[in-house]
mmCIF file of C-alpha atoms in Angstrom:
data_model
loop_
_atom_site.group_PDB
_atom_site.id
_atom_site.type_symbol
_atom_site.label_atom_id
_atom_site.label_comp_id
_atom_site.label_asym_id
_atom_site.label_seq_id
_atom_site.Cartn_x
_atom_site.Cartn_y
_atom_site.Cartn_z
ATOM 1 C CA UNK M 1 66.076 178.883 114.124
ATOM 2 C CA UNK M 2 65.161 175.794 112.642
ATOM 3 C CA UNK M 3 68.201 172.872 111.813
ATOM 4 C CA UNK M 4 67.929 173.164 107.705
ATOM 5 C CA UNK M 5 70.489 170.091 107.736
ATOM 6 C CA UNK M 6 69.364 166.466 106.615
ATOM 7 C CA UNK M 7 69.387 164.864 110.123
ATOM 8 C CA UNK M 8 69.513 160.863 109.225
ATOM 9 C CA UNK M 9 66.974 158.881 111.479
ATOM 10 C CA UNK M 10 66.616 154.775 111.804
ATOM 11 C CA UNK M 11 64.365 154.584 114.482
ATOM 12 C CA UNK M 12 67.202 151.872 115.831
ATOM 13 C CA UNK M 13 68.398 152.811 119.833
ATOM 14 C CA UNK M 14 71.622 153.924 119.929
ATOM 15 C CA UNK M 15 73.021 149.990 121.252
ATOM 16 C CA UNK M 16 71.277 148.748 118.244
ATOM 17 C CA UNK M 17 72.808 151.484 115.357
ATOM 18 C CA UNK M 18 76.331 150.648 117.329
ATOM 19 C CA UNK M 19 76.096 146.569 116.692
ATOM 20 C CA UNK M 20 74.965 147.065 113.315
ATOM 21 C CA UNK M 21 77.783 149.296 112.774
ATOM 22 C CA UNK M 22 79.967 147.275 114.445
ATOM 23 C CA UNK M 23 79.016 143.977 112.451
ATOM 24 C CA UNK M 24 79.123 145.832 108.974
ATOM 25 C CA UNK M 25 83.189 146.539 109.629
ATOM 26 C CA UNK M 26 83.676 143.262 111.346
ATOM 27 C CA UNK M 27 81.659 141.790 107.849
ATOM 28 C CA UNK M 28 84.373 144.188 105.871
ATOM 29 C CA UNK M 29 86.995 143.052 107.570
ATOM 30 C CA UNK M 30 86.802 139.118 106.720
ATOM 31 C CA UNK M 31 86.724 140.840 103.026
ATOM 32 C CA UNK M 32 89.268 143.314 103.270
ATOM 33 C CA UNK M 33 90.760 142.998 106.622
ATOM 34 C CA UNK M 34 93.760 141.150 108.838
ATOM 35 C CA UNK M 35 91.755 137.995 109.771
ATOM 36 C CA UNK M 36 92.224 135.783 106.878
ATOM 37 C CA UNK M 37 90.557 137.817 104.299
ATOM 38 C CA UNK M 38 89.017 136.969 100.989
ATOM 39 C CA UNK M 39 90.739 139.603 99.042
ATOM 40 C CA UNK M 40 93.563 141.387 100.997
ATOM 41 C CA UNK M 41 94.341 144.739 101.622
ATOM 42 C CA UNK M 42 97.526 147.303 102.235
ATOM 43 C CA UNK M 43 98.638 150.739 102.959
ATOM 44 C CA UNK M 44 99.863 150.919 99.499
ATOM 45 C CA UNK M 45 102.722 153.353 101.509
ATOM 46 C CA UNK M 46 103.623 151.301 104.488
ATOM 47 C CA UNK M 47 102.542 148.015 103.748
ATOM 48 C CA UNK M 48 100.426 147.904 106.616
ATOM 49 C CA UNK M 49 97.358 145.512 106.810
ATOM 50 C CA UNK M 50 93.153 146.934 106.359
ATOM 51 C CA UNK M 51 92.600 148.833 109.859
ATOM 52 C CA UNK M 52 89.512 148.508 111.157
ATOM 53 C CA UNK M 53 90.319 152.111 111.965
ATOM 54 C CA UNK M 54 89.684 153.058 109.035
ATOM 55 C CA UNK M 55 87.233 150.364 107.844
ATOM 56 C CA UNK M 56 85.760 153.025 110.639
ATOM 57 C CA UNK M 57 86.536 155.881 109.376
ATOM 58 C CA UNK M 58 85.577 154.952 105.591
ATOM 59 C CA UNK M 59 82.314 153.779 106.583
ATOM 60 C CA UNK M 60 81.422 156.931 108.158
ATOM 61 C CA UNK M 61 82.174 158.499 104.798
ATOM 62 C CA UNK M 62 80.020 156.574 102.940
ATOM 63 C CA UNK M 63 77.350 157.308 105.008
ATOM 64 C CA UNK M 64 77.807 160.294 104.728
ATOM 65 C CA UNK M 65 77.901 160.501 101.289
ATOM 66 C CA UNK M 66 75.001 158.613 101.509
ATOM 67 C CA UNK M 67 72.712 161.211 103.730
ATOM 68 C CA UNK M 68 73.830 163.898 101.215
ATOM 69 C CA UNK M 69 70.590 164.875 99.143
ATOM 70 C CA UNK M 70 73.557 165.473 95.762
ATOM 71 C CA UNK M 71 74.377 161.974 95.868
ATOM 72 C CA UNK M 72 72.318 160.760 93.506
ATOM 73 C CA UNK M 73 74.650 156.761 93.276
ATOM 74 C CA UNK M 74 74.315 156.015 97.125
ATOM 75 C CA UNK M 75 71.381 154.372 99.133
ATOM 76 C CA UNK M 76 72.356 152.763 103.199
ATOM 77 C CA UNK M 77 71.826 148.878 102.209
ATOM 78 C CA UNK M 78 71.540 147.766 105.784
ATOM 79 C CA UNK M 79 75.184 147.070 105.921
ATOM 80 C CA UNK M 80 75.319 143.992 102.110
ATOM 81 C CA UNK M 81 77.470 143.791 99.664
ATOM 82 C CA UNK M 82 76.508 146.341 97.910
ATOM 83 C CA UNK M 83 77.388 148.520 100.629
ATOM 84 C CA UNK M 84 80.899 146.625 101.578
ATOM 85 C CA UNK M 85 82.161 147.126 98.018
ATOM 86 C CA UNK M 86 81.122 151.257 98.275
ATOM 87 C CA UNK M 87 83.351 151.085 101.583
ATOM 88 C CA UNK M 88 86.407 149.207 99.616
ATOM 89 C CA UNK M 89 85.543 151.562 96.871
ATOM 90 C CA UNK M 90 87.154 154.554 99.207
ATOM 91 C CA UNK M 91 89.146 152.953 101.220
ATOM 92 C CA UNK M 92 91.279 152.268 97.863
ATOM 93 C CA UNK M 93 90.460 155.293 95.771
ATOM 94 C CA UNK M 94 90.609 158.020 99.315
ATOM 95 C CA UNK M 95 92.234 155.477 101.893
ATOM 96 C CA UNK M 96 95.398 154.583 100.054
ATOM 97 C CA UNK M 97 95.180 150.675 99.524
ATOM 98 C CA UNK M 98 95.505 148.161 96.993
ATOM 99 C CA UNK M 99 94.797 144.841 96.846
ATOM 100 C CA UNK M 100 98.164 142.220 97.518
ATOM 101 C CA UNK M 101 99.124 141.573 94.099
ATOM 102 C CA UNK M 102 98.441 144.714 92.722
#
């Protein structure tokens, strides 16, 4: 039986993909995380700063959306600012984060 699910094939090695993912998570963290972020975010319930674990999870969520043929407004841009903003929106809407001061 053939696999009918969508497979993302970037043509990159696993090591290269891992490096790209790590770089993207660090990029998101630099805007919203704990290492001198421009726009720091905290969990609404705990007050804890944004964790890289949640950034990885939100990124996986975003990549899954990008591979879904039914998602019209989602396309991976190689970790550009639009990708960062979409992951930010997932963190705000689905991971219970907010900006400090909100």
